[in-house]
Amino acid sequence: MNIYADNAATTKMSKAAIDAMVDCMNNTYGNPSSLYMIGQRAKEKLEQARAEIASVINAEPREIIFTSGGSEADNQAIISAAENGRKRGKVHIISSAFEHHAVLHTLGKLEKNGFRVTLLPVHSNGIIDTGELEAAIDEETCLVTIMTVNNEIGTIQPISEIGEICRKHGVPFHTDAVQAVGHLPIDVKAQNIDMLSASAHKFHGPKGTGFLYVKRGIPLLNLIEGGAQERGKRAGTENLAGVMGMSAALRESVQSMAAVKEHVIKIRDYIIKGLSEIPHSALNGDPETRIYGNINFSFEGIEGESLLILLDRKGISASSGSACTSGALDPSHVLLAIGRVHDVAHGSLRLSLGEEITYEEADYIIKSVKEVVEYLRGFSPVWSDLIAGKKEYIL
Amino acid sequence: MALYSDKVMDHFINPRNVGVIEDADAVGEVGNAKCGDIMRMYLKIDDDIITDVKFETFGCASAIASSSMATELIKGKPVSEARKLTNQAVAEALDGLPDYKMHCSVLAQEAIESALENYENKS
Ligand SMILES: Cc1ncc(COP(=O)(O)O)c(C=O)c1O
């Protein structure tokens, strides 16, 4: 059996997205900046896609800037808000401890350049406290950036409340919605979102394509100098095929969103129930306020990379917050942020389900994870000390 | 390109000398769960010859494979020879490890050193 359960890392492209890209590459090769017909046809397609993508999040077409993906959108939104803040003497940014590195590393760079950064705690359930957010805002705050859905543990943040608080205090609000767009309804107007990052490859579109929404009236700096594409905010001849693929993928994701959620959430909870039978294990992140495809467990006494490789041999593709999977020394900053100690953060497993998941596959996943955890515990010195009572269980 | 060599995969999937020696003459342990690797080595020694060796490891595939290979390299050998085991020898016997996994072979060398120290302190 082959089960791809790493949809938070990337998704398989949809047929509609591939067809749209191939059609574009075959038939629309013009440069959208050229004035002759084939150029203008390309421009027309680009603008159609922009309008369609904008409508999905209730934005205006001119508020959408195409980028090379989520990382670029995050960088541009944050650096831009910071530099605009600095011009007015505002050098404080609020974010959370478990943002994606595209956000955290950008904030780290700004901190070296004189900004003050407050990383809000995300508590044991992986959800920020809006009271703590409001209390952290001061007269120097130039940006609040909080992700919509966490990429490792899938917890959903109170975006509407955050938007309301930011609006009340006159602070721009950016959200990294890379794990949310195409999976959850988003309304930038109703939710008071000023800037939002998205990435096509998380919703069955192509890699290397994404967009940044920036509310009209919010000044935006460009990171890439050059031509006047994207209203001068992002130079470079547009990735038209990528944008066509993204808009086709998004259209389909939005159409099937409700049905996918209803199906996947049942199987997710079924798998969570099955894996909970493994002794000394725990679900990471809130069981309810989480995106429907995400499962993240820690198993005491084992390490995640060996777990992943053995699951791969059984045909299951998943991921882990173990340091060993990335070559880093510390395990996932997300798991540490929700208070998991190193020992059990290393033993984590993330399954992010796709819409095609079946109960039969769910049973196979549960059985396989149980087998592999038991096998690895069988020669783990940590586990043998735990069962001998020489050490206290953490989970 | 696969992440690991076939040898590493073989020793990870079918680790040699896994387990515990209840009446071991020496036990060594290195690493900690915080870093994500712990190796424990058990030795049975007769007349300065390592007659049996077993290990328990908490860690990634290359840590498990390094433990397994290290036990193979010292089994049946005199203590003086086991003392000379280097992490490079372990890594080479596995047909190489990715750079950022070389510390696993270091840990295997240290686990054996730790067990041999335990033996020498006893005798
Ligand atoms: C929450 C989040 N933000 C940003 C990114 C980066 O997006 P991209 O890979 O398109 O640069 C990802 C994906 O890896 C993500 O999950």
mmCIF file with all atom_site columns, N, CA and C in Angstrom, chain A residues 301-303 305-307 309-310 313 323-329 331 342-343 346-347 375-376 378-382 384-385 390-391, chain B residues 3-4 9 12-15 18-20 29 33-40 42 55-62 64 100-101 103:
data_model
loop_
_atom_site.group_PDB
_atom_site.id
_atom_site.type_symbol
_atom_site.label_atom_id
_atom_site.label_alt_id
_atom_site.label_comp_id
_atom_site.label_asym_id
_atom_site.label_entity_id
_atom_site.label_seq_id
_atom_site.pdbx_PDB_ins_code
_atom_site.Cartn_x
_atom_site.Cartn_y
_atom_site.Cartn_z
_atom_site.occupancy
_atom_site.B_iso_or_equiv
_atom_site.pdbx_formal_charge
_atom_site.auth_seq_id
_atom_site.auth_comp_id
_atom_site.auth_asym_id
_atom_site.auth_atom_id
_atom_site.pdbx_PDB_model_num
ATOM 1   N N  . GLY A 1 301 ? 10.195 7.291  24.122 1.00 0.00 ? 301 GLY A N  1
ATOM 2   C CA . GLY A 1 301 ? 11.192 6.216  24.041 1.00 0.00 ? 301 GLY A CA 1
ATOM 3   C C  . GLY A 1 301 ? 11.713 5.909  22.653 1.00 0.00 ? 301 GLY A C  1
ATOM 4   N N  . ILE A 1 302 ? 11.214 6.615  21.634 1.00 0.00 ? 302 ILE A N  1
ATOM 5   C CA . ILE A 1 302 ? 11.735 6.377  20.287 1.00 0.00 ? 302 ILE A CA 1
ATOM 6   C C  . ILE A 1 302 ? 12.070 7.695  19.615 1.00 0.00 ? 302 ILE A C  1
ATOM 7   N N  . GLU A 1 303 ? 12.801 7.579  18.514 1.00 0.00 ? 303 GLU A N  1
ATOM 8   C CA . GLU A 1 303 ? 13.247 8.762  17.782 1.00 0.00 ? 303 GLU A CA 1
ATOM 9   C C  . GLU A 1 303 ? 12.540 8.766  16.422 1.00 0.00 ? 303 GLU A C  1
ATOM 10  N N  . GLU A 1 305 ? 13.171 9.927  13.259 1.00 0.00 ? 305 GLU A N  1
ATOM 11  C CA . GLU A 1 305 ? 13.690 9.623  11.926 1.00 0.00 ? 305 GLU A CA 1
ATOM 12  C C  . GLU A 1 305 ? 13.615 8.124  11.628 1.00 0.00 ? 305 GLU A C  1
ATOM 13  N N  . SER A 1 306 ? 13.997 7.302  12.616 1.00 0.00 ? 306 SER A N  1
ATOM 14  C CA . SER A 1 306 ? 13.940 5.853  12.370 1.00 0.00 ? 306 SER A CA 1
ATOM 15  C C  . SER A 1 306 ? 12.487 5.421  12.164 1.00 0.00 ? 306 SER A C  1
ATOM 16  N N  . LEU A 1 307 ? 11.587 6.081  12.885 1.00 0.00 ? 307 LEU A N  1
ATOM 17  C CA . LEU A 1 307 ? 10.152 5.807  12.699 1.00 0.00 ? 307 LEU A CA 1
ATOM 18  C C  . LEU A 1 307 ? 9.734  6.111  11.250 1.00 0.00 ? 307 LEU A C  1
ATOM 19  N N  . ILE A 1 309 ? 11.589 6.269  8.514  1.00 0.00 ? 309 ILE A N  1
ATOM 20  C CA . ILE A 1 309 ? 12.187 5.405  7.499  1.00 0.00 ? 309 ILE A CA 1
ATOM 21  C C  . ILE A 1 309 ? 11.495 4.046  7.493  1.00 0.00 ? 309 ILE A C  1
ATOM 22  N N  . LEU A 1 310 ? 11.144 3.557  8.665  1.00 0.00 ? 310 LEU A N  1
ATOM 23  C CA . LEU A 1 310 ? 10.445 2.265  8.704  1.00 0.00 ? 310 LEU A CA 1
ATOM 24  C C  . LEU A 1 310 ? 9.031  2.394  8.134  1.00 0.00 ? 310 LEU A C  1
ATOM 25  N N  . ARG A 1 313 ? 9.235  2.368  4.415  1.00 0.00 ? 313 ARG A N  1
ATOM 26  C CA . ARG A 1 313 ? 9.381  1.007  3.878  1.00 0.00 ? 313 ARG A CA 1
ATOM 27  C C  . ARG A 1 313 ? 8.039  0.281  3.820  1.00 0.00 ? 313 ARG A C  1
ATOM 28  N N  . ALA A 1 323 ? 15.098 16.262 15.429 1.00 0.00 ? 323 ALA A N  1
ATOM 29  C CA . ALA A 1 323 ? 16.237 17.013 14.894 1.00 0.00 ? 323 ALA A CA 1
ATOM 30  C C  . ALA A 1 323 ? 16.916 16.230 13.789 1.00 0.00 ? 323 ALA A C  1
ATOM 31  N N  . CYS A 1 324 ? 16.935 14.897 13.938 1.00 0.00 ? 324 CYS A N  1
ATOM 32  C CA . CYS A 1 324 ? 17.678 14.054 13.003 1.00 0.00 ? 324 CYS A CA 1
ATOM 33  C C  . CYS A 1 324 ? 17.136 14.114 11.587 1.00 0.00 ? 324 CYS A C  1
ATOM 34  N N  . THR A 1 325 ? 15.899 14.559 11.423 1.00 0.00 ? 325 THR A N  1
ATOM 35  C CA . THR A 1 325 ? 15.354 14.590 10.066 1.00 0.00 ? 325 THR A CA 1
ATOM 36  C C  . THR A 1 325 ? 15.824 15.826 9.311  1.00 0.00 ? 325 THR A C  1
ATOM 37  N N  . SER A 1 326 ? 16.320 16.805 10.030 1.00 0.00 ? 326 SER A N  1
ATOM 38  C CA . SER A 1 326 ? 16.698 18.043 9.362  1.00 0.00 ? 326 SER A CA 1
ATOM 39  C C  . SER A 1 326 ? 18.182 18.331 9.471  1.00 0.00 ? 326 SER A C  1
ATOM 40  N N  . GLY A 1 327 ? 18.902 17.554 10.274 1.00 0.00 ? 327 GLY A N  1
ATOM 41  C CA . GLY A 1 327 ? 20.314 17.832 10.467 1.00 0.00 ? 327 GLY A CA 1
ATOM 42  C C  . GLY A 1 327 ? 20.544 18.896 11.534 1.00 0.00 ? 327 GLY A C  1
ATOM 43  N N  . ALA A 1 328 ? 19.457 19.360 12.161 1.00 0.00 ? 328 ALA A N  1
ATOM 44  C CA . ALA A 1 328 ? 19.592 20.365 13.215 1.00 0.00 ? 328 ALA A CA 1
ATOM 45  C C  . ALA A 1 328 ? 19.895 19.664 14.536 1.00 0.00 ? 328 ALA A C  1
ATOM 46  N N  . LEU A 1 329 ? 20.300 20.439 15.531 1.00 0.00 ? 329 LEU A N  1
ATOM 47  C CA . LEU A 1 329 ? 20.591 19.838 16.832 1.00 0.00 ? 329 LEU A CA 1
ATOM 48  C C  . LEU A 1 329 ? 19.338 19.730 17.679 1.00 0.00 ? 329 LEU A C  1
ATOM 49  N N  . PRO A 1 331 ? 15.193 19.569 18.323 1.00 0.00 ? 331 PRO A N  1
ATOM 50  C CA . PRO A 1 331 ? 13.978 19.134 17.639 1.00 0.00 ? 331 PRO A CA 1
ATOM 51  C C  . PRO A 1 331 ? 13.105 20.337 17.303 1.00 0.00 ? 331 PRO A C  1
ATOM 52  N N  . HIS A 1 342 ? 12.585 18.014 25.005 1.00 0.00 ? 342 HIS A N  1
ATOM 53  C CA . HIS A 1 342 ? 13.368 17.467 23.891 1.00 0.00 ? 342 HIS A CA 1
ATOM 54  C C  . HIS A 1 342 ? 13.136 15.968 23.691 1.00 0.00 ? 342 HIS A C  1
ATOM 55  N N  . ASP A 1 343 ? 13.193 15.211 24.799 1.00 0.00 ? 343 ASP A N  1
ATOM 56  C CA . ASP A 1 343 ? 13.118 13.747 24.726 1.00 0.00 ? 343 ASP A CA 1
ATOM 57  C C  . ASP A 1 343 ? 11.919 13.273 23.913 1.00 0.00 ? 343 ASP A C  1
ATOM 58  N N  . HIS A 1 346 ? 11.651 14.679 20.011 1.00 0.00 ? 346 HIS A N  1
ATOM 59  C CA . HIS A 1 346 ? 12.374 13.876 19.009 1.00 0.00 ? 346 HIS A CA 1
ATOM 60  C C  . HIS A 1 346 ? 11.523 12.720 18.505 1.00 0.00 ? 346 HIS A C  1
ATOM 61  N N  . GLY A 1 347 ? 10.629 12.244 19.341 1.00 0.00 ? 347 GLY A N  1
ATOM 62  C CA . GLY A 1 347 ? 9.836  11.066 18.965 1.00 0.00 ? 347 GLY A CA 1
ATOM 63  C C  . GLY A 1 347 ? 8.490  11.437 18.388 1.00 0.00 ? 347 GLY A C  1
ATOM 64  N N  . TYR A 1 375 ? 8.396  -2.006 17.755 1.00 0.00 ? 375 TYR A N  1
ATOM 65  C CA . TYR A 1 375 ? 9.680  -2.551 17.323 1.00 0.00 ? 375 TYR A CA 1
ATOM 66  C C  . TYR A 1 375 ? 10.836 -1.681 17.826 1.00 0.00 ? 375 TYR A C  1
ATOM 67  N N  . LEU A 1 376 ? 10.734 -0.372 17.620 1.00 0.00 ? 376 LEU A N  1
ATOM 68  C CA . LEU A 1 376 ? 11.831 0.522  18.019 1.00 0.00 ? 376 LEU A CA 1
ATOM 69  C C  . LEU A 1 376 ? 11.982 0.592  19.539 1.00 0.00 ? 376 LEU A C  1
ATOM 70  N N  . GLY A 1 378 ? 11.526 -1.793 21.375 1.00 0.00 ? 378 GLY A N  1
ATOM 71  C CA . GLY A 1 378 ? 12.095 -3.093 21.753 1.00 0.00 ? 378 GLY A CA 1
ATOM 72  C C  . GLY A 1 378 ? 13.592 -3.047 22.004 1.00 0.00 ? 378 GLY A C  1
ATOM 73  N N  . PHE A 1 379 ? 14.302 -2.125 21.381 1.00 0.00 ? 379 PHE A N  1
ATOM 74  C CA . PHE A 1 379 ? 15.737 -2.032 21.673 1.00 0.00 ? 379 PHE A CA 1
ATOM 75  C C  . PHE A 1 379 ? 16.158 -0.601 22.007 1.00 0.00 ? 379 PHE A C  1
ATOM 76  N N  . SER A 1 380 ? 15.214 0.152  22.565 1.00 0.00 ? 380 SER A N  1
ATOM 77  C CA . SER A 1 380 ? 15.540 1.513  23.004 1.00 0.00 ? 380 SER A CA 1
ATOM 78  C C  . SER A 1 380 ? 15.954 1.496  24.462 1.00 0.00 ? 380 SER A C  1
ATOM 79  N N  . PRO A 1 381 ? 17.155 2.003  24.783 1.00 0.00 ? 381 PRO A N  1
ATOM 80  C CA . PRO A 1 381 ? 17.580 2.042  26.185 1.00 0.00 ? 381 PRO A CA 1
ATOM 81  C C  . PRO A 1 381 ? 16.683 2.960  27.026 1.00 0.00 ? 381 PRO A C  1
ATOM 82  N N  . VAL A 1 382 ? 16.101 3.964  26.379 1.00 0.00 ? 382 VAL A N  1
ATOM 83  C CA . VAL A 1 382 ? 15.195 4.865  27.114 1.00 0.00 ? 382 VAL A CA 1
ATOM 84  C C  . VAL A 1 382 ? 13.967 4.077  27.542 1.00 0.00 ? 382 VAL A C  1
ATOM 85  N N  . SER A 1 384 ? 13.666 0.820  27.833 1.00 0.00 ? 384 SER A N  1
ATOM 86  C CA . SER A 1 384 ? 13.924 -0.248 28.797 1.00 0.00 ? 384 SER A CA 1
ATOM 87  C C  . SER A 1 384 ? 14.087 0.334  30.211 1.00 0.00 ? 384 SER A C  1
ATOM 88  N N  . ASP A 1 385 ? 14.645 1.556  30.305 1.00 0.00 ? 385 ASP A N  1
ATOM 89  C CA . ASP A 1 385 ? 14.719 2.192  31.631 1.00 0.00 ? 385 ASP A CA 1
ATOM 90  C C  . ASP A 1 385 ? 13.329 2.577  32.146 1.00 0.00 ? 385 ASP A C  1
ATOM 91  N N  . LYS A 1 390 ? 13.302 2.729  36.133 1.00 0.00 ? 390 LYS A N  1
ATOM 92  C CA . LYS A 1 390 ? 14.493 3.519  36.466 1.00 0.00 ? 390 LYS A CA 1
ATOM 93  C C  . LYS A 1 390 ? 14.296 4.976  36.082 1.00 0.00 ? 390 LYS A C  1
ATOM 94  N N  . LYS A 1 391 ? 13.253 5.226  35.327 1.00 0.00 ? 391 LYS A N  1
ATOM 95  C CA . LYS A 1 391 ? 12.991 6.581  34.861 1.00 0.00 ? 391 LYS A CA 1
ATOM 96  C C  . LYS A 1 391 ? 11.485 6.806  34.877 1.00 0.00 ? 391 LYS A C  1
ATOM 97  N N  . LEU B 2 3   ? 18.964 8.625  0.874  1.00 0.00 ? 3   LEU B N  1
ATOM 98  C CA . LEU B 2 3   ? 19.605 9.318  1.988  1.00 0.00 ? 3   LEU B CA 1
ATOM 99  C C  . LEU B 2 3   ? 20.803 8.513  2.502  1.00 0.00 ? 3   LEU B C  1
ATOM 100 N N  . TYR B 2 4   ? 20.631 7.192  2.598  1.00 0.00 ? 4   TYR B N  1
ATOM 101 C CA . TYR B 2 4   ? 21.656 6.335  3.182  1.00 0.00 ? 4   TYR B CA 1
ATOM 102 C C  . TYR B 2 4   ? 22.128 5.264  2.205  1.00 0.00 ? 4   TYR B C  1
ATOM 103 N N  . MET B 2 9   ? 21.266 1.025  5.448  1.00 0.00 ? 9   MET B N  1
ATOM 104 C CA . MET B 2 9   ? 19.878 0.549  5.481  1.00 0.00 ? 9   MET B CA 1
ATOM 105 C C  . MET B 2 9   ? 19.818 -0.888 5.983  1.00 0.00 ? 9   MET B C  1
ATOM 106 N N  . PHE B 2 12  ? 20.352 -0.933 9.606  1.00 0.00 ? 12  PHE B N  1
ATOM 107 C CA . PHE B 2 12  ? 19.224 -0.304 10.314 1.00 0.00 ? 12  PHE B CA 1
ATOM 108 C C  . PHE B 2 12  ? 18.016 -1.245 10.343 1.00 0.00 ? 12  PHE B C  1
ATOM 109 N N  . ILE B 2 13  ? 17.736 -1.843 9.187  1.00 0.00 ? 13  ILE B N  1
ATOM 110 C CA . ILE B 2 13  ? 16.549 -2.710 9.086  1.00 0.00 ? 13  ILE B CA 1
ATOM 111 C C  . ILE B 2 13  ? 16.760 -4.045 9.810  1.00 0.00 ? 13  ILE B C  1
ATOM 112 N N  . ASN B 2 14  ? 18.001 -4.583 9.683  1.00 0.00 ? 14  ASN B N  1
ATOM 113 C CA . ASN B 2 14  ? 18.318 -5.853 10.350 1.00 0.00 ? 14  ASN B CA 1
ATOM 114 C C  . ASN B 2 14  ? 19.505 -5.678 11.276 1.00 0.00 ? 14  ASN B C  1
ATOM 115 N N  . PRO B 2 15  ? 19.302 -4.931 12.343 1.00 0.00 ? 15  PRO B N  1
ATOM 116 C CA . PRO B 2 15  ? 20.471 -4.655 13.197 1.00 0.00 ? 15  PRO B CA 1
ATOM 117 C C  . PRO B 2 15  ? 21.020 -5.947 13.802 1.00 0.00 ? 15  PRO B C  1
ATOM 118 N N  . VAL B 2 18  ? 21.411 -7.016 18.583 1.00 0.00 ? 18  VAL B N  1
ATOM 119 C CA . VAL B 2 18  ? 20.488 -6.173 19.334 1.00 0.00 ? 18  VAL B CA 1
ATOM 120 C C  . VAL B 2 18  ? 20.115 -6.858 20.636 1.00 0.00 ? 18  VAL B C  1
ATOM 121 N N  . GLY B 2 19  ? 20.026 -6.088 21.711 1.00 0.00 ? 19  GLY B N  1
ATOM 122 C CA . GLY B 2 19  ? 19.502 -6.640 22.952 1.00 0.00 ? 19  GLY B CA 1
ATOM 123 C C  . GLY B 2 19  ? 20.361 -6.337 24.151 1.00 0.00 ? 19  GLY B C  1
ATOM 124 N N  . VAL B 2 20  ? 20.205 -7.185 25.161 1.00 0.00 ? 20  VAL B N  1
ATOM 125 C CA . VAL B 2 20  ? 20.815 -6.950 26.465 1.00 0.00 ? 20  VAL B CA 1
ATOM 126 C C  . VAL B 2 20  ? 21.586 -8.200 26.853 1.00 0.00 ? 20  VAL B C  1
ATOM 127 N N  . GLU B 2 29  ? 27.560 3.491  28.269 1.00 0.00 ? 29  GLU B N  1
ATOM 128 C CA . GLU B 2 29  ? 26.445 4.263  27.716 1.00 0.00 ? 29  GLU B CA 1
ATOM 129 C C  . GLU B 2 29  ? 26.896 5.673  27.389 1.00 0.00 ? 29  GLU B C  1
ATOM 130 N N  . ALA B 2 33  ? 18.918 11.670 25.782 1.00 0.00 ? 33  ALA B N  1
ATOM 131 C CA . ALA B 2 33  ? 17.668 11.744 25.017 1.00 0.00 ? 33  ALA B CA 1
ATOM 132 C C  . ALA B 2 33  ? 17.402 13.156 24.523 1.00 0.00 ? 33  ALA B C  1
ATOM 133 N N  . LYS B 2 34  ? 17.980 14.138 25.213 1.00 0.00 ? 34  LYS B N  1
ATOM 134 C CA . LYS B 2 34  ? 17.794 15.527 24.814 1.00 0.00 ? 34  LYS B CA 1
ATOM 135 C C  . LYS B 2 34  ? 18.321 15.749 23.392 1.00 0.00 ? 34  LYS B C  1
ATOM 136 N N  . CYS B 2 35  ? 19.485 15.134 23.123 1.00 0.00 ? 35  CYS B N  1
ATOM 137 C CA . CYS B 2 35  ? 20.080 15.297 21.791 1.00 0.00 ? 35  CYS B CA 1
ATOM 138 C C  . CYS B 2 35  ? 19.485 14.327 20.780 1.00 0.00 ? 35  CYS B C  1
ATOM 139 N N  . GLY B 2 36  ? 18.723 13.368 21.264 1.00 0.00 ? 36  GLY B N  1
ATOM 140 C CA . GLY B 2 36  ? 18.086 12.446 20.338 1.00 0.00 ? 36  GLY B CA 1
ATOM 141 C C  . GLY B 2 36  ? 18.872 11.182 20.046 1.00 0.00 ? 36  GLY B C  1
ATOM 142 N N  . ASP B 2 37  ? 19.954 10.930 20.781 1.00 0.00 ? 37  ASP B N  1
ATOM 143 C CA . ASP B 2 37  ? 20.718 9.681  20.583 1.00 0.00 ? 37  ASP B CA 1
ATOM 144 C C  . ASP B 2 37  ? 21.199 9.140  21.922 1.00 0.00 ? 37  ASP B C  1
ATOM 145 N N  . ILE B 2 38  ? 20.919 7.884  22.189 1.00 0.00 ? 38  ILE B N  1
ATOM 146 C CA . ILE B 2 38  ? 21.539 7.199  23.332 1.00 0.00 ? 38  ILE B CA 1
ATOM 147 C C  . ILE B 2 38  ? 21.958 5.814  22.868 1.00 0.00 ? 38  ILE B C  1
ATOM 148 N N  . MET B 2 39  ? 23.204 5.445  23.162 1.00 0.00 ? 39  MET B N  1
ATOM 149 C CA . MET B 2 39  ? 23.649 4.079  22.861 1.00 0.00 ? 39  MET B CA 1
ATOM 150 C C  . MET B 2 39  ? 24.120 3.418  24.146 1.00 0.00 ? 39  MET B C  1
ATOM 151 N N  . ARG B 2 40  ? 23.714 2.165  24.305 1.00 0.00 ? 40  ARG B N  1
ATOM 152 C CA . ARG B 2 40  ? 24.169 1.392  25.459 1.00 0.00 ? 40  ARG B CA 1
ATOM 153 C C  . ARG B 2 40  ? 24.758 0.082  24.924 1.00 0.00 ? 40  ARG B C  1
ATOM 154 N N  . TYR B 2 42  ? 26.690 -3.660 25.784 1.00 0.00 ? 42  TYR B N  1
ATOM 155 C CA . TYR B 2 42  ? 26.943 -4.694 26.786 1.00 0.00 ? 42  TYR B CA 1
ATOM 156 C C  . TYR B 2 42  ? 28.040 -5.610 26.248 1.00 0.00 ? 42  TYR B C  1
ATOM 157 N N  . PHE B 2 55  ? 23.661 -4.445 21.943 1.00 0.00 ? 55  PHE B N  1
ATOM 158 C CA . PHE B 2 55  ? 23.408 -3.010 22.131 1.00 0.00 ? 55  PHE B CA 1
ATOM 159 C C  . PHE B 2 55  ? 21.923 -2.687 22.191 1.00 0.00 ? 55  PHE B C  1
ATOM 160 N N  . GLU B 2 56  ? 21.666 -1.537 22.818 1.00 0.00 ? 56  GLU B N  1
ATOM 161 C CA . GLU B 2 56  ? 20.345 -0.905 22.758 1.00 0.00 ? 56  GLU B CA 1
ATOM 162 C C  . GLU B 2 56  ? 20.585 0.534  22.299 1.00 0.00 ? 56  GLU B C  1
ATOM 163 N N  . THR B 2 57  ? 19.812 1.001  21.349 1.00 0.00 ? 57  THR B N  1
ATOM 164 C CA . THR B 2 57  ? 19.988 2.380  20.871 1.00 0.00 ? 57  THR B CA 1
ATOM 165 C C  . THR B 2 57  ? 18.656 3.078  20.686 1.00 0.00 ? 57  THR B C  1
ATOM 166 N N  . PHE B 2 58  ? 18.635 4.319  21.167 1.00 0.00 ? 58  PHE B N  1
ATOM 167 C CA . PHE B 2 58  ? 17.541 5.243  20.898 1.00 0.00 ? 58  PHE B CA 1
ATOM 168 C C  . PHE B 2 58  ? 18.144 6.258  19.943 1.00 0.00 ? 58  PHE B C  1
ATOM 169 N N  . GLY B 2 59  ? 17.621 6.342  18.748 1.00 0.00 ? 59  GLY B N  1
ATOM 170 C CA . GLY B 2 59  ? 18.202 7.303  17.817 1.00 0.00 ? 59  GLY B CA 1
ATOM 171 C C  . GLY B 2 59  ? 17.755 7.065  16.403 1.00 0.00 ? 59  GLY B C  1
ATOM 172 N N  . CYS B 2 60  ? 18.372 7.827  15.502 1.00 0.00 ? 60  CYS B N  1
ATOM 173 C CA . CYS B 2 60  ? 17.971 7.773  14.102 1.00 0.00 ? 60  CYS B CA 1
ATOM 174 C C  . CYS B 2 60  ? 18.539 6.529  13.430 1.00 0.00 ? 60  CYS B C  1
ATOM 175 N N  . ALA B 2 61  ? 18.188 6.343  12.173 1.00 0.00 ? 61  ALA B N  1
ATOM 176 C CA . ALA B 2 61  ? 18.618 5.160  11.433 1.00 0.00 ? 61  ALA B CA 1
ATOM 177 C C  . ALA B 2 61  ? 20.133 5.020  11.447 1.00 0.00 ? 61  ALA B C  1
ATOM 178 N N  . SER B 2 62  ? 20.854 6.120  11.276 1.00 0.00 ? 62  SER B N  1
ATOM 179 C CA . SER B 2 62  ? 22.315 5.993  11.218 1.00 0.00 ? 62  SER B CA 1
ATOM 180 C C  . SER B 2 62  ? 22.907 5.696  12.592 1.00 0.00 ? 62  SER B C  1
ATOM 181 N N  . ILE B 2 64  ? 21.402 3.751  14.808 1.00 0.00 ? 64  ILE B N  1
ATOM 182 C CA . ILE B 2 64  ? 21.141 2.312  14.981 1.00 0.00 ? 64  ILE B CA 1
ATOM 183 C C  . ILE B 2 64  ? 22.114 1.500  14.115 1.00 0.00 ? 64  ILE B C  1
ATOM 184 N N  . TYR B 2 100 ? 26.353 15.226 8.113  1.00 0.00 ? 100 TYR B N  1
ATOM 185 C CA . TYR B 2 100 ? 25.699 15.637 9.356  1.00 0.00 ? 100 TYR B CA 1
ATOM 186 C C  . TYR B 2 100 ? 25.296 14.452 10.216 1.00 0.00 ? 100 TYR B C  1
ATOM 187 N N  . LYS B 2 101 ? 25.603 13.223 9.749  1.00 0.00 ? 101 LYS B N  1
ATOM 188 C CA . LYS B 2 101 ? 25.330 12.021 10.549 1.00 0.00 ? 101 LYS B CA 1
ATOM 189 C C  . LYS B 2 101 ? 26.620 11.391 11.063 1.00 0.00 ? 101 LYS B C  1
ATOM 190 N N  . HIS B 2 103 ? 28.398 12.198 13.425 1.00 0.00 ? 103 HIS B N  1
ATOM 191 C CA . HIS B 2 103 ? 28.425 12.124 14.893 1.00 0.00 ? 103 HIS B CA 1
ATOM 192 C C  . HIS B 2 103 ? 27.853 10.808 15.412 1.00 0.00 ? 103 HIS B C  1
#
